Amino acid sequence: DAGVIQSPRHEVTEMGQEVTLRCKPISGHNSLFWYRQTMMRGLELLIYFNNNVPIDDSGMPEDRFSAKMPNASFSTLKIQPSEPRDSAVYFCASSLGRTEYEQYFGPGTRLTVT
Amino acid sequence: KNQVEQSPQSLIILEGKNCTLQCNYTVSPFSNLRWYKQDTGRGPVSLTIMTFSENTKSNGRYTATLDADTKQSSLHITASQLSDSASYICVVSCSNDYKLSFGAGTTVTVRA
């Protein structure tokens, strides 16, 4: 298995632009997690899907952030409009179930908003 | 508030030496505790997962311990190698919901 796949690996954009991050979970996994990591705040859970349904988006910073999971093999995290403070590494992880199961992380997308 | 505190924040050790990282948590009710290793520029990779009934778990040269009574865990690295240079993150799961509480991590640097 190729593991969790994320694209792009790096994204540089200007403030105000729309940014879309993509994730393909491991086949057969029914849970998908989006995380953000910064030096100041460490790893933060943004949103969690189970069987393609958003379970809890309480970690999403504000309305500028949205996430979708149209099918079991694809998810997107969108920021519109982007701001410099959104600069971070965004990780996607998948698992066979909820937090009692092992989570497998993707390589991350490094986002820089200038 | 569920919290996970890790210490030290960073440490430097010589290749071949041992080291121990600490994790204290207040998460309740407790479900499981896991240690992740994160190499620079990569996603975290799980080293160990321990439930309430487990007090020791090993993965090669990595040994994690858990004292659920005192809510403390440690990660011991034996005979360190240069490839052990990474950030080690302690993550605790609450059994009421899916939520995970993350520690800030300990950055380990192994020098030749």
Short mmCIF file of C-alpha atoms in Angstrom, two decimals:
data_model
loop_
_atom_site.label_atom_id
_atom_site.label_comp_id
_atom_site.label_asym_id
_atom_site.label_seq_id
_atom_site.Cartn_x
_atom_site.Cartn_y
_atom_site.Cartn_z
CA ASP A 1 0.00 0.00 0.00
CA ALA A 2 1.28 3.49 -0.84
CA GLY A 3 0.15 4.89 2.47
CA VAL A 4 -1.70 8.16 2.87
CA ILE A 5 -1.11 10.41 -0.12
CA GLN A 6 -1.24 14.18 0.12
CA SER A 7 -0.92 16.83 -2.54
CA PRO A 8 0.60 19.23 -3.11
CA ARG A 9 3.65 18.71 -0.88
CA HIS A 10 4.40 22.42 -0.90
CA GLU A 11 2.14 25.36 -1.62
CA VAL A 12 3.07 29.02 -1.69
CA THR A 13 0.27 31.48 -2.24
CA GLU A 14 -0.58 35.10 -1.68
CA MET A 15 -2.91 36.32 0.98
CA GLY A 16 -6.51 36.27 -0.15
CA GLN A 17 -6.11 33.36 -2.54
CA GLU A 18 -7.98 30.09 -2.26
CA VAL A 19 -5.97 27.04 -1.26
CA THR A 20 -7.08 23.42 -1.68
CA LEU A 21 -5.21 20.57 -0.04
CA ARG A 22 -5.92 16.99 -1.07
CA CYS A 23 -5.71 13.65 0.67
CA LYS A 24 -6.13 10.04 -0.37
CA PRO A 25 -6.44 7.75 2.66
CA ILE A 26 -5.24 4.18 2.87
CA SER A 27 -7.67 1.86 1.13
CA GLY A 28 -10.04 0.22 3.59
CA HIS A 29 -9.64 2.84 6.28
CA ASN A 30 -12.94 4.39 7.31
CA SER A 31 -11.69 7.34 9.35
CA LEU A 32 -9.83 10.38 8.11
CA PHE A 33 -8.30 13.19 10.12
CA TRP A 34 -6.96 16.60 9.10
CA TYR A 35 -4.28 18.12 11.34
CA ARG A 36 -2.34 21.36 11.36
CA GLN A 37 1.16 21.66 12.83
CA THR A 38 2.99 24.84 13.74
CA MET A 39 5.98 25.53 15.93
CA MET A 40 3.86 27.57 18.31
CA ARG A 41 0.88 25.24 18.71
CA GLY A 42 2.22 21.82 17.76
CA LEU A 43 -0.22 19.32 16.24
CA GLU A 44 -3.88 20.30 16.25
CA LEU A 45 -6.81 18.21 15.05
CA LEU A 46 -8.95 20.26 12.66
CA ILE A 47 -11.68 17.83 11.60
CA TYR A 48 -12.47 14.14 11.68
CA PHE A 49 -14.51 12.06 9.22
CA ASN A 50 -15.92 8.62 9.82
CA ASN A 51 -17.41 6.77 6.85
CA ASN A 52 -17.17 10.01 4.84
CA VAL A 53 -19.28 11.92 7.36
CA PRO A 54 -17.80 14.83 9.33
CA ILE A 55 -18.02 13.87 12.98
CA ASP A 56 -16.50 16.91 14.64
CA ASP A 57 -15.16 20.08 13.06
CA SER A 58 -14.66 21.95 16.32
CA GLY A 59 -10.97 22.26 15.57
CA MET A 60 -11.53 24.17 12.35
CA PRO A 61 -10.22 27.66 13.09
CA GLU A 62 -12.93 29.70 11.38
CA ASP A 63 -15.34 29.85 8.50
CA ARG A 64 -12.51 30.34 6.05
CA PHE A 65 -11.71 26.66 6.49
CA SER A 66 -13.86 23.90 5.02
CA ALA A 67 -13.34 20.18 4.46
CA LYS A 68 -15.15 17.63 2.36
CA MET A 69 -14.97 13.90 1.86
CA PRO A 70 -17.07 13.06 -1.21
CA ASN A 71 -16.05 9.39 -1.15
CA ALA A 72 -13.99 6.93 0.82
CA SER A 73 -10.84 7.58 -1.17
CA PHE A 74 -10.63 11.36 -1.30
CA SER A 75 -10.82 14.39 0.95
CA THR A 76 -10.08 18.07 0.55
CA LEU A 77 -9.30 20.88 2.96
CA LYS A 78 -9.98 24.30 1.56
CA ILE A 79 -8.95 27.72 2.87
CA GLN A 80 -10.69 30.71 1.34
CA PRO A 81 -9.44 33.39 1.64
CA SER A 82 -6.02 32.42 2.92
CA GLU A 83 -4.11 34.54 5.44
CA PRO A 84 -0.42 34.56 6.49
CA ARG A 85 -1.34 33.03 9.86
CA ASP A 86 -2.57 29.95 8.01
CA SER A 87 1.03 29.11 7.15
CA ALA A 88 1.70 25.67 8.62
CA VAL A 89 2.14 22.02 7.73
CA TYR A 90 -1.18 20.29 7.17
CA PHE A 91 -1.30 16.55 7.73
CA CYS A 92 -3.93 14.05 6.74
CA ALA A 93 -4.17 10.74 8.61
CA SER A 94 -6.38 7.71 8.23
CA SER A 95 -7.29 4.76 10.41
CA LEU A 96 -9.48 1.68 10.57
CA GLY A 97 -11.67 3.32 13.18
CA ARG A 98 -11.74 6.01 15.78
CA THR A 99 -8.90 6.95 18.08
CA GLU A 100 -8.52 3.50 19.52
CA TYR A 101 -6.96 2.46 16.25
CA GLU A 102 -3.57 3.27 14.79
CA GLN A 103 -3.47 6.45 12.73
CA TYR A 104 -1.28 6.60 9.66
CA PHE A 105 -0.10 10.03 8.67
CA GLY A 106 0.63 11.35 5.22
CA PRO A 107 3.78 13.32 4.41
CA GLY A 108 2.03 16.65 4.90
CA THR A 109 1.54 19.79 2.85
CA ARG A 110 3.70 22.75 3.76
CA LEU A 111 1.62 25.87 3.17
CA THR A 112 3.15 29.32 3.03
CA VAL A 113 0.87 32.32 2.68
CA THR A 114 2.67 35.56 1.90
CA LYS B 1 -9.09 20.48 30.52
CA ASN B 2 -7.29 17.47 29.09
CA GLN B 3 -3.61 18.16 28.84
CA VAL B 4 -0.40 16.37 27.93
CA GLU B 5 2.91 17.71 29.16
CA GLN B 6 6.23 16.45 27.83
CA SER B 7 9.72 16.89 29.16
CA PRO B 8 12.38 17.76 28.40
CA GLN B 9 11.58 20.08 25.52
CA SER B 10 14.79 19.01 23.84
CA LEU B 11 17.89 16.99 24.54
CA ILE B 12 21.20 16.14 22.95
CA ILE B 13 22.84 12.77 23.44
CA LEU B 14 25.89 10.99 22.09
CA GLU B 15 25.47 8.08 19.74
CA GLY B 16 25.24 4.82 21.64
CA LYS B 17 23.90 6.39 24.83
CA ASN B 18 20.44 5.85 26.31
CA CYS B 19 17.83 8.48 27.07
CA THR B 20 14.36 8.71 28.60
CA LEU B 21 11.56 11.05 27.64
CA GLN B 22 8.66 11.87 29.96
CA CYS B 23 4.95 12.42 29.39
CA ASN B 24 2.44 13.46 32.06
CA TYR B 25 -1.24 13.73 31.26
CA THR B 26 -4.53 14.74 32.83
CA VAL B 27 -6.78 13.19 30.17
CA SER B 28 -9.74 11.43 31.73
CA PRO B 29 -11.27 8.99 31.22
CA PHE B 30 -8.21 7.42 29.67
CA SER B 31 -8.37 5.20 26.60
CA ASN B 32 -4.86 4.80 25.29
CA LEU B 33 -1.49 6.51 25.06
CA ARG B 34 0.78 6.44 22.08
CA TRP B 35 4.23 7.67 21.25
CA TYR B 36 4.97 9.00 17.79
CA LYS B 37 8.31 9.67 16.14
CA GLN B 38 8.41 12.53 13.66
CA ASP B 39 11.43 12.98 11.46
CA THR B 40 12.07 16.46 10.10
CA GLY B 41 9.83 17.11 7.12
CA ARG B 42 7.83 13.90 7.54
CA GLY B 43 4.56 12.89 9.12
CA PRO B 44 4.46 11.28 12.59
CA VAL B 45 4.92 7.52 12.75
CA SER B 46 3.56 5.47 15.62
CA LEU B 47 6.07 3.73 17.87
CA THR B 48 3.80 2.25 20.55
CA ILE B 49 0.19 2.26 21.70
CA MET B 50 -0.69 1.30 25.27
CA THR B 51 -4.07 0.78 26.86
CA PHE B 52 -4.95 1.06 30.53
CA SER B 53 -3.93 -2.52 31.32
CA GLU B 54 -0.49 -2.32 29.71
CA ASN B 55 2.48 -0.92 31.58
CA THR B 56 5.31 -1.70 29.17
CA LYS B 57 5.58 -2.04 25.43
CA SER B 58 8.66 -2.28 23.26
CA ASN B 59 9.38 -1.60 19.61
CA GLY B 60 12.98 -2.46 18.88
CA ARG B 61 15.22 -0.10 20.83
CA TYR B 62 12.19 1.92 21.97
CA THR B 63 10.47 0.95 25.23
CA ALA B 64 7.45 2.79 26.53
CA THR B 65 6.09 2.53 30.06
CA LEU B 66 2.76 3.61 31.42
CA ASP B 67 1.63 4.23 35.00
CA ALA B 68 -2.10 4.87 34.71
CA ASP B 69 -2.37 5.58 38.44
CA THR B 70 0.04 8.49 38.36
CA LYS B 71 -0.83 9.33 34.73
CA GLN B 72 2.74 9.20 33.62
CA SER B 73 4.48 7.59 30.66
CA SER B 74 8.06 7.40 29.55
CA LEU B 75 9.82 6.49 26.33
CA HIS B 76 13.28 4.97 26.69
CA ILE B 77 15.66 4.87 23.75
CA THR B 78 18.43 2.32 24.10
CA ALA B 79 21.79 2.54 22.35
CA SER B 80 20.81 5.62 20.40
CA GLN B 81 21.61 5.95 16.72
CA LEU B 82 21.91 9.01 14.51
CA SER B 83 18.59 8.05 12.93
CA ASP B 84 16.89 8.51 16.29
CA SER B 85 17.24 12.26 15.86
CA ALA B 86 13.62 13.37 15.64
CA SER B 87 10.72 14.83 17.55
CA TYR B 88 8.88 12.43 19.84
CA ILE B 89 5.23 13.21 20.51
CA CYS B 90 3.05 11.77 23.26
CA VAL B 91 -0.65 11.51 22.40
CA VAL B 92 -3.42 10.50 24.80
CA SER B 93 -6.91 9.40 23.81
CA CYS B 94 -10.03 10.03 25.87
CA SER B 95 -12.46 7.13 26.04
CA ASN B 96 -15.54 9.35 26.07
CA ASP B 97 -15.04 10.46 22.50
CA TYR B 98 -12.56 10.27 19.71
CA LYS B 99 -10.56 13.30 20.84
CA LEU B 100 -6.80 13.11 21.11
CA SER B 101 -4.64 15.34 23.27
CA PHE B 102 -1.17 16.04 21.93
CA GLY B 103 1.99 16.87 23.79
CA ALA B 104 4.30 19.54 22.40
CA GLY B 105 6.98 16.94 21.72
CA THR B 106 10.58 16.38 22.74
CA THR B 107 13.25 17.05 20.15
CA VAL B 108 16.07 14.52 20.38
CA THR B 109 19.40 15.17 18.69
CA VAL B 110 21.89 12.30 18.54
CA ARG B 111 25.48 13.31 17.83
CA ALA B 112 28.33 11.14 16.65
#
